[in-house]
Coordinates of N, CA, C and O in Angstrom, one line a residue:
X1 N 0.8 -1.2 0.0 CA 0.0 0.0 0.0 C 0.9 1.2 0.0 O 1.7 1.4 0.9
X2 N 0.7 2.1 -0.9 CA 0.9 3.7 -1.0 C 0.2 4.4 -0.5 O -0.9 4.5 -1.1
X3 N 0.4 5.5 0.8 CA 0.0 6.1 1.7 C 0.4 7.5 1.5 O 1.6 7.7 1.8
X4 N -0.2 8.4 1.0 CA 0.4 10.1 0.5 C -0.8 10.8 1.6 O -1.9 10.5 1.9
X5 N -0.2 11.4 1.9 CA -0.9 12.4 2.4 C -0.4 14.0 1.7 O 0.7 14.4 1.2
X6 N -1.8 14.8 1.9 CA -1.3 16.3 1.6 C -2.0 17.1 1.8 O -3.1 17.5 1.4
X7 N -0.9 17.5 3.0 CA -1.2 18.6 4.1 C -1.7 20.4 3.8 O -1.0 21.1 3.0
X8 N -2.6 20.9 4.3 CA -2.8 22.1 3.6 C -1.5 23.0 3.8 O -0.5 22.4 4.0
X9 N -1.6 24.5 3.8 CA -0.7 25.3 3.6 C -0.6 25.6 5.2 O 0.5 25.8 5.7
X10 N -1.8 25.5 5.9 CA -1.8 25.7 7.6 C -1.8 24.7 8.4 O -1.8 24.9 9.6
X11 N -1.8 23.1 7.8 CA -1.1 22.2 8.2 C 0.2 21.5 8.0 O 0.6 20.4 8.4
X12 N 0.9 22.7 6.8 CA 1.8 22.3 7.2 C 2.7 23.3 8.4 O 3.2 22.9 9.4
X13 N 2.6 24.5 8.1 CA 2.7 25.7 9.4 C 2.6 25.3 10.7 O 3.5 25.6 11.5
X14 N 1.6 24.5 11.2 CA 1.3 23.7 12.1 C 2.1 22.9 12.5 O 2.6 23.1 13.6
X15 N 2.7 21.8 11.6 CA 3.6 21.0 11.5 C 4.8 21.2 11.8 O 5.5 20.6 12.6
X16 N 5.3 22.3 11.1 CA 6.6 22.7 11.4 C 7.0 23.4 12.7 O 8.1 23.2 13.2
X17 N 5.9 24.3 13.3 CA 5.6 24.9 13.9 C 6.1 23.8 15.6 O 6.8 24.2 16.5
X18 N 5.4 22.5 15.6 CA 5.5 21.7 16.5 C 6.9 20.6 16.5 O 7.3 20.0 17.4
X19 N 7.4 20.7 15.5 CA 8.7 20.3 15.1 C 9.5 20.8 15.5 O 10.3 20.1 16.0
X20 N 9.7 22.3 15.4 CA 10.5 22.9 15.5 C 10.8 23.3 17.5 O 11.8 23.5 18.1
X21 N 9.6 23.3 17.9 CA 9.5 23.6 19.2 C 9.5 22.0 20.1 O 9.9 21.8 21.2
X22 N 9.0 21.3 19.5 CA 9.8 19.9 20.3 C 11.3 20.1 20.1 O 11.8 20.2 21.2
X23 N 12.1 20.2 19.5 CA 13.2 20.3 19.0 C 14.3 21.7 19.9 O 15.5 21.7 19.9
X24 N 13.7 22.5 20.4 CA 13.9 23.4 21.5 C 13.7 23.0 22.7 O 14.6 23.3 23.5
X25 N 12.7 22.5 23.1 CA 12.3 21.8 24.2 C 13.5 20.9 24.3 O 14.5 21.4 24.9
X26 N 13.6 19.8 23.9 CA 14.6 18.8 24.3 C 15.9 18.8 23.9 O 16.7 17.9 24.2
X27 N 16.4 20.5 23.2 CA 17.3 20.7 23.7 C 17.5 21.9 24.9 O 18.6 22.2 25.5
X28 N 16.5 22.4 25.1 CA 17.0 23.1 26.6 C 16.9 22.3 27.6 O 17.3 22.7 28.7
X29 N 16.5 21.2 27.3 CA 16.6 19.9 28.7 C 17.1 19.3 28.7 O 17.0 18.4 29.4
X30 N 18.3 19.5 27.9 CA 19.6 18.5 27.8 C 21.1 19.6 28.2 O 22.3 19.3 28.4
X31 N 20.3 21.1 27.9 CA 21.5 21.9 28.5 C 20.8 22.3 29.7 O 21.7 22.8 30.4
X32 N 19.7 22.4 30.3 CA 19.3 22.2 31.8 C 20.2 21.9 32.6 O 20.8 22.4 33.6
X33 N 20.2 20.2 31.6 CA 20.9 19.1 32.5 C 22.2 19.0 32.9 O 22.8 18.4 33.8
X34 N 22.4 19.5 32.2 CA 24.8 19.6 31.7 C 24.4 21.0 32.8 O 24.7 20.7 34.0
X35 N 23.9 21.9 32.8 CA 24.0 23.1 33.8 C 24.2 22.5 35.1 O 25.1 22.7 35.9
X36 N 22.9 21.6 35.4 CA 22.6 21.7 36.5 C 23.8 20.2 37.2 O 24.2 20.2 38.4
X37 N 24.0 19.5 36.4 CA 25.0 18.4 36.4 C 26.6 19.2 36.9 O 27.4 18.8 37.7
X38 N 26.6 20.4 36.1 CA 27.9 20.9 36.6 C 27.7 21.5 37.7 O 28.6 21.3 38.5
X39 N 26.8 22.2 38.1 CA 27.0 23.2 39.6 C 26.7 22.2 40.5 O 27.6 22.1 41.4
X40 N 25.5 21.1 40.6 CA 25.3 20.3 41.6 C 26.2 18.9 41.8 O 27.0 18.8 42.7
X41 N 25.9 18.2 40.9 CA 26.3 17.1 40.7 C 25.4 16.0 40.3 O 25.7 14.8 40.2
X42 N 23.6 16.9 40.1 CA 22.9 15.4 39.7 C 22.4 16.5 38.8 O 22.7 17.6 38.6
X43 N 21.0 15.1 38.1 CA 20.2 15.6 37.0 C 18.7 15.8 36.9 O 18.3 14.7 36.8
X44 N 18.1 16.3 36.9 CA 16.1 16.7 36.8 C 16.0 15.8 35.7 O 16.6 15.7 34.6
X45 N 14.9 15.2 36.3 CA 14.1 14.0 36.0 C 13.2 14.8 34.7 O 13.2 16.0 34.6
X46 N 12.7 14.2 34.0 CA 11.2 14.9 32.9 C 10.4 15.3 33.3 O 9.8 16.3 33.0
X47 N 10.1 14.2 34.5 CA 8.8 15.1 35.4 C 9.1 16.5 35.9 O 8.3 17.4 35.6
X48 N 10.2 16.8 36.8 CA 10.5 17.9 37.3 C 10.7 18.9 36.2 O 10.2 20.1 36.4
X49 N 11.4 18.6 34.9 CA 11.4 19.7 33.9 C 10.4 20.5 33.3 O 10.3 21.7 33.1
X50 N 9.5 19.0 32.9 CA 7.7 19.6 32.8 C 7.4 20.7 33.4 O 7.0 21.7 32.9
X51 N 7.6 20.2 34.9 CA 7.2 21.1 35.8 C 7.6 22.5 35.6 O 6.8 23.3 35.1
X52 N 9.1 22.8 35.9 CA 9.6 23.7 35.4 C 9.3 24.3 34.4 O 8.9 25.5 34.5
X53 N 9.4 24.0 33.6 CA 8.9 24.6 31.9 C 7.5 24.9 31.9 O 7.1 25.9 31.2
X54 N 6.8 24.3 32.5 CA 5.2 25.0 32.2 C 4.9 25.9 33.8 O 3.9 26.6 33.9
X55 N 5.8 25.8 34.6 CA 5.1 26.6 36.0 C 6.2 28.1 35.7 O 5.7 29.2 35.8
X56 N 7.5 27.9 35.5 CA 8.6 29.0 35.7 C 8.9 29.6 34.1 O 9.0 30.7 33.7
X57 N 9.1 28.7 33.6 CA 9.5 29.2 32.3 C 8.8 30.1 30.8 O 9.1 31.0 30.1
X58 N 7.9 29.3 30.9 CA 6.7 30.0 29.8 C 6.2 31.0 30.5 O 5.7 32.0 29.8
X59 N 6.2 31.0 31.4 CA 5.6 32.4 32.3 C 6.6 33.5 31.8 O 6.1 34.5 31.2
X60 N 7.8 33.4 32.0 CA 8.9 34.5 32.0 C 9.6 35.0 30.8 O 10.2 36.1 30.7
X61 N 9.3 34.0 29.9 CA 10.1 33.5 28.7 C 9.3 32.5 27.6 O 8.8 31.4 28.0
X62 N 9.2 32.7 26.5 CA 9.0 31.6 25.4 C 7.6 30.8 25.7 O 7.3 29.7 26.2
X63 N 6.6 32.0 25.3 CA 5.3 31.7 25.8 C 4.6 31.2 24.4 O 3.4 31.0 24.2
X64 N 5.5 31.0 23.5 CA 5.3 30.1 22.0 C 5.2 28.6 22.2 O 4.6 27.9 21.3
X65 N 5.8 28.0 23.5 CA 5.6 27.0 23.6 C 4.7 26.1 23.8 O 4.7 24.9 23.7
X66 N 3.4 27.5 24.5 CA 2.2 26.5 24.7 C 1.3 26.6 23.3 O 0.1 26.6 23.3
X67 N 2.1 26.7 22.2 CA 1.4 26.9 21.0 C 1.0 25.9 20.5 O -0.2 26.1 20.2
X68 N 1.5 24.6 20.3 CA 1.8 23.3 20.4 C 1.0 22.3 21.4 O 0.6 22.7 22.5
X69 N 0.8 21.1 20.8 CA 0.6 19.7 20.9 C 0.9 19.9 22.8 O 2.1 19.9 23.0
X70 N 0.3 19.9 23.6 CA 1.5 19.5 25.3 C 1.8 18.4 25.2 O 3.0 18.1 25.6
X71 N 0.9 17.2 24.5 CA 2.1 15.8 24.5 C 3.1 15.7 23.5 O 3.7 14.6 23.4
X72 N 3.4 16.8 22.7 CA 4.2 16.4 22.0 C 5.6 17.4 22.1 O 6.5 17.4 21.3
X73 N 5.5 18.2 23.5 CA 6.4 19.0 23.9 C 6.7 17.3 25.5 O 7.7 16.9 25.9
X74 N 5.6 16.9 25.8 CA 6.2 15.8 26.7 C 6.7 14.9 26.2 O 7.2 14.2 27.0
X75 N 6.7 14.7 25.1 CA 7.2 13.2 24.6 C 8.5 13.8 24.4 O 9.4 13.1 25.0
X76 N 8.8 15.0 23.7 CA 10.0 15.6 23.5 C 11.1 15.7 24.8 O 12.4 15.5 24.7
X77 N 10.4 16.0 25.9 CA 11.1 15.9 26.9 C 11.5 14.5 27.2 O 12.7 14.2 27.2
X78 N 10.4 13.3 27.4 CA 10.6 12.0 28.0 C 11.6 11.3 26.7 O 11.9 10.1 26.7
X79 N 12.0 12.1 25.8 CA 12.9 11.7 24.6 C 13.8 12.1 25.0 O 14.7 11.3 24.7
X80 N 14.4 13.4 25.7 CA 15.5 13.7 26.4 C 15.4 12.8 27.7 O 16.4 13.2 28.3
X81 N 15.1 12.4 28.1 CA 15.7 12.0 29.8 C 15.6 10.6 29.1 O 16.1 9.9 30.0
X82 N 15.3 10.0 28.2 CA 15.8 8.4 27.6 C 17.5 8.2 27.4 O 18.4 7.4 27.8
X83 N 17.5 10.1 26.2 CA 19.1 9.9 26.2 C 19.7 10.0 27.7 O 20.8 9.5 27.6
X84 N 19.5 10.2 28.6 CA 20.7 10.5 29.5 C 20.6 8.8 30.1 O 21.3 8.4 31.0

């Protein structure tokens, strides 16, 4: 079977849009991590980053991120804390 799909002009905007910001997400949680790895000596769990990122972060900063899918800004994260 051949499977095409084709996405409008605002799905793909959409698309990219959530791509691009999973792709931010899991990397500020992997330099979170190296931060907080060097001053302390341990690492924040996905849960705790979640936390962080939707209670401290989006508030202050980078309020594009609740533009987006939330599971697919979590999956992005639970995709960083697999690598470590």
């Amino acid at each position: 079977y051949l499977i095409e799909i084709k996405p409008t002009t605002e799905q793909i905007t959409k698309i990219n849009q959530t791509i691009g910001t999973c792709r931010y997400v899991y990397n500020l949680y992997l330099s979170k991590n190296k931060e907080m790895y060097e001053k302390e000596g341990n690492f924040i769990t996905g849960y705790d980053f979640s936390k962080w990122l939707n209670n401290v972060h989006t508030k202050e900063h980078d309020q594009w991120i609740k533009e987006v899918s939330s599971k697919a800004v979590k999956q992005a994260i639970m995709n960083g804390e697999k690598a470590f």
